[in-house]
Structures are given as structure tokens and as C-alpha cells.
Amino acid sequence: MKTDFDIIIIGGGLLGCATAYQLAKRQAGHILLLDGNEIASQASSRAACLLTRARTKPALMEMVQETYDCIGEIEELLGESLELQQCGSITIASSEASLKGVEALEEAATRFGIPNERISREQTGQLLPWIDTDAIDVALYMPTDAFIDSALLCSGYAKAAAKLGVTLRPNCKVKSIVAENGQVCGVELINGERLQAPIAVNAAGAWANLLMRPLHVGLPFTPVRSHFWITDIDRKRFPAGHPFTVIADARAFTRSDVGALIIGLRESHCQAFDPSTQTDKLEDFDFNRSAEWTVLDECAPLLKRYLHDIDDLPIAHYMAGPSCYVPDAMFIVGPVKAYNGLFAVAGCCGGGVAAGGGMGRLAAEMICGHAPFVPPTLFAPERFGEIDPFSTEFQRRCADARSNKKGG
Ligand SMILES: Cc1cc2nc3c(=O)[nH]c(=O)nc-3n(C[C@H](O)[C@H](O)[C@H](O)COP(=O)(O)OP(=O)(O)OC[C@H]3O[C@@H](n4cnc5c(N)ncnc54)[C@H](O)[C@@H]3O)c2cc1C
């Protein structure tokens, strides 16, 4: 088996696979992608899957647009559908503060050419048969927003990358990134095997800082619990394919799921995890499941004015997973200055499905020395100076970025 490559990517989730695809598209050389588990099996198979286009930061809109572009390209390359569901989205405001947020979003969307219109309570009620429309002051409808099965998207990037020549090795855990005299030389696997490459891309998701620790580098993020609930099926009330919603005043989002409703709620104090406590597989990790009902107790009353019977709604499933939050809620993409050839694509801030294509593109452009399509300083790994991601103080700063999240 070949042991020397031009680029080794560690992590076969959305960020690693999107980076592999973008590098392969640019004919960046012999590329190897390694994952300690199956590809697309970790955080990237636990998402609520919203592809929210409108953002108040233009660079983020560019990144999400890139994901939509990748979906089209990959479908063409593979000759198969990635099953994008163009359901539209409705952002709801019921207070002065959230109205300001909607206005900012409306302005950004219009500037970027994203179709949007304010709709009446009656129209909102027709599109969302479950909502109590009296609670709504303003509803902003964006008909081109969509959702997609995140595992299918991730496998799509991986399959497209493989078709363009990338070698994929799942179930192959990296023990360490090897560097000599400040230059990356490759990686060592847990079975002792050495693989060589002058460039290593750390896209190991919630585990990325465990690989950085021996190199004395800290990436500025911490894993934070993200979660949602799925109701029992009620096809009349929750018709398949109805628009997803973002309800800032309830710190909530909803999405249709084959006749059920996905309800995402953000508690006021999010739970951060020390990266060193993580298990190799998410299925073995305790996301503090016992707190599930406490979170519902705190958050459900905020949603009650929009969904009056939430207290009695039968809940069929609960899903929790790590999102990697950064204090400024922006991603981490770029070279790690301490080592020549070391790059990071991490800190997804709960947006790796929507923005993964763009994060991969920015990483590939920087690795290939091409002009970046968004300002790279916004995403520079060192922008917070020296930080310790294993300190509780830094983990709290990251969790605060998630606790304040109201958007989609
Ligand atoms: C509940 C929930 C809801 C979400 N909803 C949305 C949403 O609606 N929209 C959105 O855009 N985003 C959403 N997200 C975020 C999205 O899921 C993430 O941004 C995305 O999955 C991150 O991808 P990743 O590649 O960084 O991580 P992962 O998918 O976890 O991939 C990292 C990979 O690295 C591998 N790895 C780790 N260490 C090693 C090692 N030493 N050697 C080899 N491999 C290694 C792991 O096995 C893993 O497969 C949500 C997340 C959660 C948890």
C-alpha cells in the first residue's frame, strides 16, 4: 500500500470530506483521507441538516452558497441525487430585538440576491399548520432555503473526492501528526504505521485538539452539546417538506421530518465538554442525557406561545452531538503558523452542513496557494492569540457563543 502522499487529511466528516473534494477538484496531488471510524459516522450523521443561506456576515453567505454549488456539481459528477429538500424557511420575530435581527437578515439576503419576502400571519399559518399565528409579529419567508441528509452529503463529498483520485481509508485512527524542525512530515497511526506527507489537514472535528496537544498548539474551540427532539408522526399537522423555522424569541428552530417535527432548543447555559474526556466514537459518549428533560423544562415554555400543546406533544426521539464552538462564532480554517504544512478545518459552530463546502474551498485555496474567495483573516486559527482549549475558562467562553445563538 502506498505510504507517501502530498496531502493527508485527518477526519472523514463533512469538513474533511469537503476539503478532500475541493483539493481533488484543484488537482492538488496525491491525497489520502483517514478516519478512525467509518466515514460520515460521527457528528456529521447527527445534524438537523439546515442549509440556512442568509447570514448577517457576507463571508458566511459565500460559504453556504459554495455548499449549494458543490451539491449540484457532485450530483452531476456521480450521476446520483443527494436529495436536497428545498422546503424554504420562515424566520419569525415577536419582539423589538428579534425584529431588528430579521431586518438585518432581510437586508443581507436582498443584497446577496437570496429571494425573501415578508408574509402575513394567514400565509404563515398555511405553510406551518402547527403554529399559533397570534404570536407572530413578522415572518420572513425564504423559499430557496433547503435541508439535506448530512450523512448523505458527507458521503457525496467523499465519493466525489474518491472519483477524482483521493484515497479513502476509514477505520484508520491517527495517533499523532509527525513534524520535524517545524515541518510536517506525515502521521503515525495507532498500529504504528507511518505515512508521509509534507501537508497535514486536521479536520478531526471534536477531537481536533487532541491531535494538536502534543504539538503544543491549541485550536480556539470546544465541543458543545447540540441537540434536538423529534415528535411522533402527525402528517396533517407536520406535513413533509414544510418550511423550517427559526424563532429567535424562543431560541428555537423547527424542521419537518417525514410527517414529524424536529424541534431544536438552545438552553441559556450550554454544556461544554473537555475534549480530553471524549470517547473514540460518539455512541459511547454520555452527552449528559439525564439533563434532556431539564433542558426541555427550561426551553419549552419559550416555544409554548408558538406551539401551545408542546407540554403534551408525544416525543419519539432525542438526538445529541457535539458542535465545535469558537468564541466569535466564526469557523477555523487555515494554516497553523507554528508548523509548515499544518492546516486546520475545524470549529464548525453548528454550521458544518451549511458551510462545509465553503470551508473546504477556503482550505483548499490556501493549501494550493490560490487567492481565497473570502477574507481568510476572519477564520485564522491564531486570531485569539495563544489559548488553552483544555482550560475550563476557555471552554466557558466557547459555550457562551452557543448559549447566545438565536439564528438557524
Ligand atoms: C444535534 C446537531 C445538530 C446540528 N444541526 C446542524 C444544522 O442544522 N446545520 C448545520 O450546518 N450544521 C449542523 N450541525 C453541525 C454539523 O453536524 C457539524 O458542523 C459537522 O458535522 C462537523 O463535521 P466535522 O467533519 O467537523 O466532524 P465529524 O463529522 O465528527 O468528523 C470528524 C471525524 O474525525 C474523525 N477522527 C477524530 N479523531 C481522529 C483520529 N485521531 N484519527 C482519524 N480520524 C479521526 C472522527 O472519527 C470523525 O469521523 C449540527 C450538529 C449537531 C450535533
CSV table of C-alpha atoms and ligand atoms in Angstrom, one decimal:
chain,number,residue,atom,x,y,z
A,1,MET,CA,0.0,0.0,0.0
A,2,LYS,CA,1.2,3.5,-0.9
A,3,THR,CA,2.7,5.3,2.1
A,4,ASP,CA,3.7,8.7,0.8
A,5,PHE,CA,1.3,11.4,-0.3
A,6,ASP,CA,1.2,15.1,-1.0
A,7,ILE,CA,-1.5,15.8,1.5
A,8,ILE,CA,-3.0,13.8,4.4
A,9,ILE,CA,-6.4,14.8,5.7
A,10,ILE,CA,-7.4,13.5,9.2
A,11,GLY,CA,-11.2,13.2,9.6
A,12,GLY,CA,-13.8,11.9,7.3
A,13,GLY,CA,-16.7,14.1,8.5
A,14,LEU,CA,-18.2,16.9,6.4
A,15,LEU,CA,-15.2,19.2,6.9
A,16,GLY,CA,-12.6,16.6,6.0
A,17,CYS,CA,-14.5,15.2,3.0
A,18,ALA,CA,-15.4,18.6,1.7
A,19,THR,CA,-11.8,19.6,1.9
A,20,ALA,CA,-10.8,16.4,0.1
A,21,TYR,CA,-13.3,17.1,-2.7
A,22,GLN,CA,-12.1,20.7,-3.1
A,23,LEU,CA,-8.5,19.8,-3.2
A,24,ALA,CA,-9.1,17.0,-5.7
A,25,LYS,CA,-11.0,19.4,-7.9
A,26,ARG,CA,-7.9,21.6,-7.9
A,27,GLN,CA,-5.7,18.6,-8.8
A,28,ALA,CA,-3.6,19.2,-5.6
A,29,GLY,CA,-1.7,16.0,-5.9
A,30,HIS,CA,-1.9,12.6,-4.2
A,31,ILE,CA,-4.3,12.9,-1.3
A,32,LEU,CA,-5.1,10.5,1.5
A,33,LEU,CA,-8.1,10.9,3.8
A,34,LEU,CA,-8.1,8.9,7.1
A,35,ASP,CA,-10.8,8.4,9.6
A,36,GLY,CA,-10.7,6.4,12.9
A,37,ASN,CA,-14.3,5.3,12.3
A,38,GLU,CA,-16.5,4.9,9.2
A,39,ILE,CA,-16.7,8.0,7.0
A,40,ALA,CA,-19.7,10.2,7.8
A,41,SER,CA,-20.4,8.3,11.0
A,42,GLN,CA,-19.8,10.9,13.8
A,43,ALA,CA,-21.1,14.5,14.2
A,44,SER,CA,-21.9,14.6,10.5
A,45,SER,CA,-24.6,11.9,10.9
A,46,ARG,CA,-26.3,13.7,13.8
A,47,ALA,CA,-27.2,17.1,12.4
A,48,ALA,CA,-30.6,18.8,12.0
A,49,CYS,CA,-29.3,19.4,8.4
A,50,LEU,CA,-30.5,23.0,7.8
A,51,LEU,CA,-28.8,24.8,4.9
A,52,THR,CA,-29.6,28.4,6.0
A,53,ARG,CA,-28.5,30.8,3.3
A,54,ALA,CA,-29.0,34.2,4.8
A,55,ARG,CA,-26.4,35.3,7.3
A,56,THR,CA,-25.5,38.8,8.5
A,57,LYS,CA,-21.8,38.2,7.7
A,58,PRO,CA,-21.3,38.2,3.9
A,59,ALA,CA,-18.3,35.7,4.1
A,60,LEU,CA,-20.7,33.1,5.6
A,61,MET,CA,-23.2,33.6,2.9
A,62,GLU,CA,-20.5,33.0,0.3
A,63,MET,CA,-19.5,29.8,2.2
A,64,VAL,CA,-23.1,28.5,2.3
A,65,GLN,CA,-23.6,29.3,-1.4
A,66,GLU,CA,-20.5,27.2,-2.1
A,67,THR,CA,-22.1,24.2,-0.4
A,68,TYR,CA,-25.2,24.6,-2.6
A,69,ASP,CA,-22.9,24.8,-5.7
A,70,CYS,CA,-21.0,21.7,-4.5
A,71,ILE,CA,-24.2,19.7,-4.2
A,72,GLY,CA,-25.1,20.4,-7.9
A,73,GLU,CA,-21.5,19.6,-9.0
A,74,ILE,CA,-21.4,16.3,-7.1
A,75,GLU,CA,-24.8,15.2,-8.3
A,76,GLU,CA,-23.5,15.7,-11.9
A,77,LEU,CA,-20.1,14.1,-11.2
A,78,LEU,CA,-21.7,11.0,-9.6
A,79,GLY,CA,-24.8,10.9,-11.6
A,80,GLU,CA,-26.9,10.5,-8.4
A,81,SER,CA,-29.2,12.7,-6.3
A,82,LEU,CA,-28.1,14.0,-2.9
A,83,GLU,CA,-31.8,14.5,-2.2
A,84,LEU,CA,-31.7,18.2,-1.4
A,85,GLN,CA,-35.1,19.2,0.0
A,86,GLN,CA,-35.9,22.8,-1.0
A,87,CYS,CA,-38.6,23.4,1.7
A,88,GLY,CA,-38.0,27.1,2.3
A,89,SER,CA,-37.5,28.8,5.6
A,90,ILE,CA,-39.5,31.2,7.8
A,91,THR,CA,-37.7,33.4,10.3
A,92,ILE,CA,-40.1,34.7,13.0
A,93,ALA,CA,-39.9,37.8,15.1
A,94,SER,CA,-42.2,38.6,18.1
A,95,SER,CA,-40.2,41.3,19.8
A,96,GLU,CA,-38.3,44.5,19.1
A,97,ALA,CA,-35.0,42.8,19.4
A,98,SER,CA,-35.8,39.9,17.1
A,99,LEU,CA,-37.4,42.3,14.6
A,100,LYS,CA,-34.0,44.0,14.3
A,101,GLY,CA,-32.4,40.6,13.7
A,102,VAL,CA,-35.0,39.9,10.9
A,103,GLU,CA,-34.4,43.3,9.3
A,104,ALA,CA,-30.6,42.7,9.3
A,105,LEU,CA,-31.2,39.3,7.7
A,106,GLU,CA,-33.6,40.7,5.2
A,107,GLU,CA,-31.2,43.4,4.2
A,108,ALA,CA,-28.3,40.9,3.9
A,109,ALA,CA,-30.4,38.4,1.9
A,110,THR,CA,-31.5,41.1,-0.5
A,111,ARG,CA,-28.0,42.4,-1.0
A,112,PHE,CA,-26.8,38.8,-1.7
A,113,GLY,CA,-29.7,38.0,-4.1
A,114,ILE,CA,-31.4,35.5,-1.9
A,115,PRO,CA,-35.2,35.6,-2.6
A,116,ASN,CA,-37.1,36.7,0.5
A,117,GLU,CA,-40.4,38.2,1.4
A,118,ARG,CA,-42.4,39.1,4.4
A,119,ILE,CA,-45.6,37.0,4.6
A,120,SER,CA,-48.8,37.6,6.5
A,121,ARG,CA,-50.0,35.6,9.5
A,122,GLU,CA,-52.5,33.8,7.3
A,123,GLN,CA,-49.9,32.8,4.8
A,124,THR,CA,-47.6,31.6,7.6
A,125,GLY,CA,-50.4,29.5,9.1
A,126,GLN,CA,-51.0,27.9,5.7
A,127,LEU,CA,-47.3,27.0,5.3
A,128,LEU,CA,-46.9,25.9,9.0
A,129,PRO,CA,-50.1,24.2,10.0
A,130,TRP,CA,-48.8,23.6,13.6
A,131,ILE,CA,-48.1,27.2,14.5
A,132,ASP,CA,-50.1,29.6,16.7
A,133,THR,CA,-50.0,32.6,14.4
A,134,ASP,CA,-51.1,35.2,17.1
A,135,ALA,CA,-47.6,35.0,18.5
A,136,ILE,CA,-46.1,36.2,15.2
A,137,ASP,CA,-45.2,39.9,14.6
A,138,VAL,CA,-43.2,39.4,11.5
A,139,ALA,CA,-42.5,36.3,9.3
A,140,LEU,CA,-39.7,36.4,6.7
A,141,TYR,CA,-40.0,33.7,4.1
A,142,MET,CA,-37.0,32.5,2.0
A,143,PRO,CA,-38.3,30.0,-0.5
A,144,THR,CA,-34.9,28.7,-1.7
A,145,ASP,CA,-33.7,27.5,1.7
A,146,ALA,CA,-33.3,23.8,2.0
A,147,PHE,CA,-32.2,20.9,4.1
A,148,ILE,CA,-30.3,17.8,3.2
A,149,ASP,CA,-29.4,14.4,4.9
A,150,SER,CA,-26.0,15.4,6.3
A,151,ALA,CA,-24.6,11.8,6.2
A,152,LEU,CA,-25.6,11.6,2.5
A,153,LEU,CA,-24.0,14.9,1.8
A,154,CYS,CA,-20.8,13.8,3.6
A,155,SER,CA,-20.7,10.5,1.7
A,156,GLY,CA,-21.3,12.5,-1.5
A,157,TYR,CA,-18.2,14.7,-0.9
A,158,ALA,CA,-16.2,11.5,-0.1
A,159,LYS,CA,-17.4,9.6,-3.2
A,160,ALA,CA,-16.7,12.6,-5.4
A,161,ALA,CA,-13.3,13.0,-3.9
A,162,ALA,CA,-12.5,9.3,-4.5
A,163,LYS,CA,-13.7,9.6,-8.1
A,164,LEU,CA,-11.3,12.4,-8.6
A,165,GLY,CA,-8.4,10.3,-7.2
A,166,VAL,CA,-8.4,10.7,-3.4
A,167,THR,CA,-7.6,7.6,-1.4
A,168,LEU,CA,-10.0,7.0,1.5
A,169,ARG,CA,-9.0,4.9,4.5
A,170,PRO,CA,-11.8,4.5,7.0
A,171,ASN,CA,-11.3,2.8,10.4
A,172,CYS,CA,-7.7,4.0,10.5
A,173,LYS,CA,-7.0,6.1,13.6
A,174,VAL,CA,-4.2,8.6,13.6
A,175,LYS,CA,-2.1,8.5,16.8
A,176,SER,CA,-0.1,11.7,16.0
A,177,ILE,CA,0.9,14.2,13.5
A,178,VAL,CA,4.6,14.0,12.9
A,179,ALA,CA,6.7,17.1,12.4
A,180,GLU,CA,10.5,17.7,12.4
A,181,ASN,CA,12.2,21.0,12.8
A,182,GLY,CA,8.8,22.8,12.4
A,183,GLN,CA,7.9,21.0,9.1
A,184,VAL,CA,5.1,18.4,8.9
A,185,CYS,CA,6.4,15.0,7.7
A,186,GLY,CA,3.2,12.9,7.9
A,187,VAL,CA,1.2,10.9,10.5
A,188,GLU,CA,1.6,7.9,12.7
A,189,LEU,CA,-1.3,5.5,13.0
A,190,ILE,CA,-2.2,3.7,16.2
A,191,ASN,CA,-0.9,0.4,14.7
A,192,GLY,CA,2.5,2.1,14.4
A,193,GLU,CA,2.3,2.6,10.6
A,194,ARG,CA,4.0,5.8,9.3
A,195,LEU,CA,2.5,7.7,6.4
A,196,GLN,CA,4.4,10.5,4.8
A,197,ALA,CA,3.2,13.9,3.5
A,198,PRO,CA,4.5,17.4,3.8
A,199,ILE,CA,1.0,18.7,4.4
A,200,ALA,CA,-1.5,17.5,7.1
A,201,VAL,CA,-5.0,18.8,7.4
A,202,ASN,CA,-6.6,18.4,10.8
A,203,ALA,CA,-10.3,18.0,10.2
A,204,ALA,CA,-10.8,15.7,13.2
A,205,GLY,CA,-14.0,17.5,14.4
A,206,ALA,CA,-14.5,17.5,18.2
A,207,TRP,CA,-11.2,15.5,18.5
A,208,ALA,CA,-9.0,18.0,16.6
A,209,ASN,CA,-7.4,19.5,19.7
A,210,LEU,CA,-6.3,16.0,21.0
A,211,LEU,CA,-4.1,15.8,17.9
A,212,MET,CA,-2.8,19.3,18.4
A,213,ARG,CA,-2.0,18.9,22.1
A,214,PRO,CA,1.4,17.1,21.6
A,215,LEU,CA,2.4,19.8,19.1
A,216,HIS,CA,1.6,22.5,21.8
A,217,VAL,CA,-1.0,24.1,19.5
A,218,GLY,CA,-4.5,25.0,20.7
A,219,LEU,CA,-7.3,25.5,18.2
A,220,PRO,CA,-9.8,28.0,19.6
A,221,PHE,CA,-12.9,25.9,20.0
A,222,THR,CA,-14.5,23.5,22.4
A,223,PRO,CA,-17.2,20.8,21.8
A,224,VAL,CA,-20.6,21.9,23.0
A,225,ARG,CA,-23.7,19.8,23.2
A,226,SER,CA,-26.2,20.5,20.4
A,227,HIS,CA,-29.5,18.7,20.4
A,228,PHE,CA,-33.0,18.4,19.1
A,229,TRP,CA,-36.2,16.4,19.7
A,230,ILE,CA,-38.4,14.7,17.1
A,231,THR,CA,-42.1,14.4,17.8
A,232,ASP,CA,-44.3,11.4,16.9
A,233,ILE,CA,-45.7,11.4,13.4
A,234,ASP,CA,-48.7,13.6,12.7
A,235,ARG,CA,-48.8,14.1,8.9
A,236,LYS,CA,-51.6,16.6,8.9
A,237,ARG,CA,-50.0,18.9,11.3
A,238,PHE,CA,-46.4,18.4,10.3
A,239,PRO,CA,-46.6,17.8,6.5
A,240,ALA,CA,-43.4,16.5,5.0
A,241,GLY,CA,-41.4,19.2,3.3
A,242,HIS,CA,-43.0,22.3,5.1
A,243,PRO,CA,-40.6,25.2,5.7
A,244,PHE,CA,-38.1,25.1,8.5
A,245,THR,CA,-38.4,27.9,11.0
A,246,VAL,CA,-36.0,30.0,13.1
A,247,ILE,CA,-37.7,31.5,16.1
A,248,ALA,CA,-35.2,33.8,17.9
A,249,ASP,CA,-37.5,34.7,20.8
A,250,ALA,CA,-37.8,31.0,21.7
A,251,ARG,CA,-34.1,30.3,20.9
A,252,ALA,CA,-35.6,27.6,18.7
A,253,PHE,CA,-35.7,26.1,15.2
A,254,THR,CA,-38.0,23.5,13.7
A,255,ARG,CA,-37.9,21.3,10.6
A,256,SER,CA,-40.2,18.8,9.1
A,257,ASP,CA,-39.1,15.2,9.2
A,258,VAL,CA,-41.4,12.8,7.2
A,259,GLY,CA,-44.5,13.8,9.0
A,260,ALA,CA,-42.9,14.6,12.3
A,261,LEU,CA,-41.5,17.8,13.7
A,262,ILE,CA,-37.8,18.3,14.6
A,263,ILE,CA,-37.6,20.8,17.5
A,264,GLY,CA,-34.2,22.3,18.3
A,265,LEU,CA,-33.9,24.3,21.5
A,266,ARG,CA,-30.8,26.2,22.9
A,267,GLU,CA,-30.6,26.4,26.6
A,268,SER,CA,-29.3,29.6,28.3
A,269,HIS,CA,-26.2,27.9,29.5
A,270,CYS,CA,-24.9,25.4,27.1
A,271,GLN,CA,-22.9,22.4,28.1
A,272,ALA,CA,-19.3,22.4,27.0
A,273,PHE,CA,-17.1,19.3,27.2
A,274,ASP,CA,-13.4,18.9,27.9
A,275,PRO,CA,-12.0,17.4,24.7
A,276,SER,CA,-9.9,15.0,26.7
A,277,THR,CA,-13.0,13.3,28.1
A,278,GLN,CA,-14.2,12.2,24.7
A,279,THR,CA,-14.5,8.6,23.6
A,280,ASP,CA,-13.4,7.4,20.2
A,281,LYS,CA,-17.0,7.0,19.0
A,282,LEU,CA,-19.9,9.3,19.8
A,283,GLU,CA,-22.2,6.4,20.5
A,284,ASP,CA,-20.0,5.6,23.6
A,285,PHE,CA,-20.1,9.2,24.9
A,286,ASP,CA,-22.6,10.4,27.6
A,287,PHE,CA,-23.9,13.8,26.5
A,288,ASN,CA,-25.5,14.1,29.9
A,289,ARG,CA,-28.7,12.5,28.6
A,290,SER,CA,-30.2,12.8,32.1
A,291,ALA,CA,-30.3,16.6,31.5
A,292,GLU,CA,-32.6,16.2,28.5
A,293,TRP,CA,-35.8,16.8,30.5
A,294,THR,CA,-34.2,19.7,32.5
A,295,VAL,CA,-33.4,21.4,29.2
A,296,LEU,CA,-37.0,20.9,27.9
A,297,ASP,CA,-38.3,22.3,31.2
A,298,GLU,CA,-36.2,25.4,30.7
A,299,CYS,CA,-36.8,25.9,27.0
A,300,ALA,CA,-40.2,24.6,26.1
A,301,PRO,CA,-42.1,27.5,27.9
A,302,LEU,CA,-40.5,29.9,25.4
A,303,LEU,CA,-41.8,27.9,22.5
A,304,LYS,CA,-45.3,27.4,24.0
A,305,ARG,CA,-46.7,30.6,22.6
A,306,TYR,CA,-46.0,29.2,19.1
A,307,LEU,CA,-46.8,25.6,19.8
A,308,HIS,CA,-49.4,25.7,22.5
A,309,ASP,CA,-49.5,22.0,23.3
A,310,ILE,CA,-45.8,21.4,23.5
A,311,ASP,CA,-46.2,20.1,27.0
A,312,ASP,CA,-48.4,17.2,25.8
A,313,LEU,CA,-46.7,16.6,22.4
A,314,PRO,CA,-45.5,13.0,22.2
A,315,ILE,CA,-41.7,12.9,21.7
A,316,ALA,CA,-40.4,9.9,19.8
A,317,HIS,CA,-36.6,10.7,19.6
A,318,TYR,CA,-33.8,12.8,21.1
A,319,MET,CA,-30.6,13.4,19.3
A,320,ALA,CA,-27.5,15.0,20.8
A,321,GLY,CA,-24.0,15.5,19.4
A,322,PRO,CA,-21.0,17.9,19.6
A,323,SER,CA,-20.9,21.2,17.7
A,324,CYS,CA,-17.5,22.8,18.0
A,325,TYR,CA,-17.9,26.4,19.1
A,326,VAL,CA,-15.5,29.3,18.8
A,327,PRO,CA,-15.8,32.5,21.0
A,328,ASP,CA,-16.6,34.7,17.9
A,329,ALA,CA,-18.9,32.1,16.4
A,330,MET,CA,-16.7,32.0,13.2
A,331,PHE,CA,-15.0,28.9,11.8
A,332,ILE,CA,-11.4,27.9,12.0
A,333,VAL,CA,-9.8,27.4,8.6
A,334,GLY,CA,-6.2,28.0,7.6
A,335,PRO,CA,-2.6,27.3,8.2
A,336,VAL,CA,-1.3,26.7,11.7
A,337,LYS,CA,1.6,29.1,11.8
A,338,ALA,CA,3.8,27.1,14.2
A,339,TYR,CA,4.4,24.3,11.7
A,340,ASN,CA,5.0,24.5,8.0
A,341,GLY,CA,2.4,22.3,6.2
A,342,LEU,CA,-0.1,22.1,9.1
A,343,PHE,CA,-3.7,23.2,8.3
A,344,ALA,CA,-6.9,23.2,10.4
A,345,VAL,CA,-10.5,22.9,9.2
A,346,ALA,CA,-12.5,22.9,12.4
A,347,GLY,CA,-14.7,24.9,14.8
A,348,CYS,CA,-17.9,24.3,12.8
A,349,CYS,CA,-20.1,26.5,15.2
A,350,GLY,CA,-23.0,24.2,14.4
A,351,GLY,CA,-22.8,25.1,10.7
A,352,GLY,CA,-20.8,22.4,9.0
A,353,VAL,CA,-23.6,21.1,6.9
A,354,ALA,CA,-24.5,24.5,5.6
A,355,ALA,CA,-21.0,25.9,5.2
A,356,GLY,CA,-18.8,22.8,4.8
A,357,GLY,CA,-18.4,23.2,1.1
A,358,GLY,CA,-17.1,26.8,1.6
A,359,MET,CA,-14.8,25.8,4.5
A,360,GLY,CA,-13.3,23.1,2.3
A,361,ARG,CA,-12.9,25.5,-0.6
A,362,LEU,CA,-11.1,28.1,1.6
A,363,ALA,CA,-8.8,25.4,3.0
A,364,ALA,CA,-8.1,24.1,-0.5
A,365,GLU,CA,-7.4,27.5,-1.9
A,366,MET,CA,-4.9,28.3,0.9
A,367,ILE,CA,-3.2,24.9,0.6
A,368,CYS,CA,-2.8,25.3,-3.2
A,369,GLY,CA,-1.7,29.0,-2.8
A,370,HIS,CA,-4.7,30.3,-4.7
A,371,ALA,CA,-6.5,33.6,-4.0
A,372,PRO,CA,-9.0,32.9,-1.2
A,373,PHE,CA,-12.7,33.6,-2.1
A,374,VAL,CA,-13.5,35.0,1.4
A,375,PRO,CA,-11.2,37.0,3.7
A,376,PRO,CA,-9.0,34.4,5.4
A,377,THR,CA,-8.2,36.6,8.5
A,378,LEU,CA,-11.8,36.1,9.7
A,379,PHE,CA,-11.1,32.4,10.0
A,380,ALA,CA,-7.4,32.4,11.0
A,381,PRO,CA,-6.6,29.7,13.7
A,382,GLU,CA,-4.4,32.2,15.6
A,383,ARG,CA,-6.9,35.1,15.8
A,384,PHE,CA,-7.4,34.8,19.6
A,385,GLY,CA,-3.6,34.6,20.3
A,386,GLU,CA,-2.4,31.8,22.5
A,387,ILE,CA,-5.3,29.9,24.1
A,388,ASP,CA,-5.7,26.7,26.0
A,389,PRO,CA,-8.7,24.7,24.8
A,390,PHE,CA,-8.3,22.4,27.8
A,391,SER,CA,-8.9,25.1,30.3
A,392,THR,CA,-12.4,25.5,31.8
A,393,GLU,CA,-12.3,29.2,31.4
A,394,PHE,CA,-11.7,29.0,27.6
A,395,GLN,CA,-14.4,26.2,27.3
A,396,ARG,CA,-16.9,28.6,29.0
A,397,ARG,CA,-16.1,31.4,26.5
A,398,CYS,CA,-16.9,28.9,23.7
A,399,ALA,CA,-20.1,27.7,25.3
A,400,ASP,CA,-21.2,31.3,25.7
A,401,ALA,CA,-21.1,31.7,21.9
A,402,ARG,CA,-23.5,28.8,21.6
A,403,SER,CA,-25.7,30.0,24.5
A,404,ASN,CA,-26.4,33.3,22.8
A,405,LYS,CA,-27.2,31.7,19.4
A,406,LYS,CA,-30.7,32.6,18.1
A,407,GLY,CA,-30.2,32.0,14.4
A,408,GLY,CA,-30.6,29.0,12.1
B,1,LIG,C1,-27.5,18.0,17.1
B,1,LIG,C2,-26.8,18.7,16.0
B,1,LIG,C3,-27.5,19.4,15.0
B,1,LIG,C4,-26.8,20.1,14.0
B,1,LIG,N1,-27.5,20.8,13.1
B,1,LIG,C5,-26.9,21.4,12.0
B,1,LIG,C6,-27.6,22.1,11.0
B,1,LIG,O1,-28.8,22.1,11.1
B,1,LIG,N2,-26.9,22.7,10.0
B,1,LIG,C7,-25.5,22.7,10.0
B,1,LIG,O2,-25.0,23.3,9.1
B,1,LIG,N3,-24.8,22.0,10.9
B,1,LIG,C8,-25.4,21.4,11.9
B,1,LIG,N4,-24.7,20.7,12.9
B,1,LIG,C9,-23.3,20.8,12.8
B,1,LIG,C10,-22.7,19.7,11.9
B,1,LIG,O3,-23.2,18.4,12.2
B,1,LIG,C11,-21.2,19.8,12.1
B,1,LIG,O4,-20.8,21.1,11.7
B,1,LIG,C12,-20.4,18.8,11.2
B,1,LIG,O5,-20.9,17.5,11.3
B,1,LIG,C13,-18.9,18.9,11.6
B,1,LIG,O6,-18.2,18.0,10.7
B,1,LIG,P1,-16.8,17.5,11.2
B,1,LIG,O7,-16.2,16.9,9.9
B,1,LIG,O8,-16.0,18.7,11.8
B,1,LIG,O9,-17.0,16.5,12.4
B,1,LIG,P2,-17.3,14.9,12.4
B,1,LIG,O10,-18.4,14.5,11.5
B,1,LIG,O11,-17.4,14.5,13.8
B,1,LIG,O12,-15.9,14.3,11.7
B,1,LIG,C14,-14.7,14.3,12.4
B,1,LIG,C15,-14.1,12.9,12.1
B,1,LIG,O13,-12.8,12.9,12.5
B,1,LIG,C16,-12.5,11.5,12.9
B,1,LIG,N5,-11.4,11.5,13.8
B,1,LIG,C17,-11.2,12.1,15.0
B,1,LIG,N6,-10.0,11.8,15.5
B,1,LIG,C18,-9.4,11.1,14.6
B,1,LIG,C19,-8.1,10.5,14.6
B,1,LIG,N7,-7.2,10.6,15.6
B,1,LIG,N8,-7.7,9.8,13.5
B,1,LIG,C20,-8.6,9.6,12.4
B,1,LIG,N9,-9.8,10.2,12.4
B,1,LIG,C21,-10.2,10.9,13.5
B,1,LIG,C22,-13.8,11.1,13.6
B,1,LIG,O14,-13.9,9.7,13.5
B,1,LIG,C23,-14.9,11.8,12.7
B,1,LIG,O15,-15.4,10.9,11.7
B,1,LIG,C24,-25.4,20.0,13.9
B,1,LIG,C25,-24.7,19.3,14.9
B,1,LIG,C26,-25.4,18.6,15.9
B,1,LIG,C27,-24.6,17.8,16.9
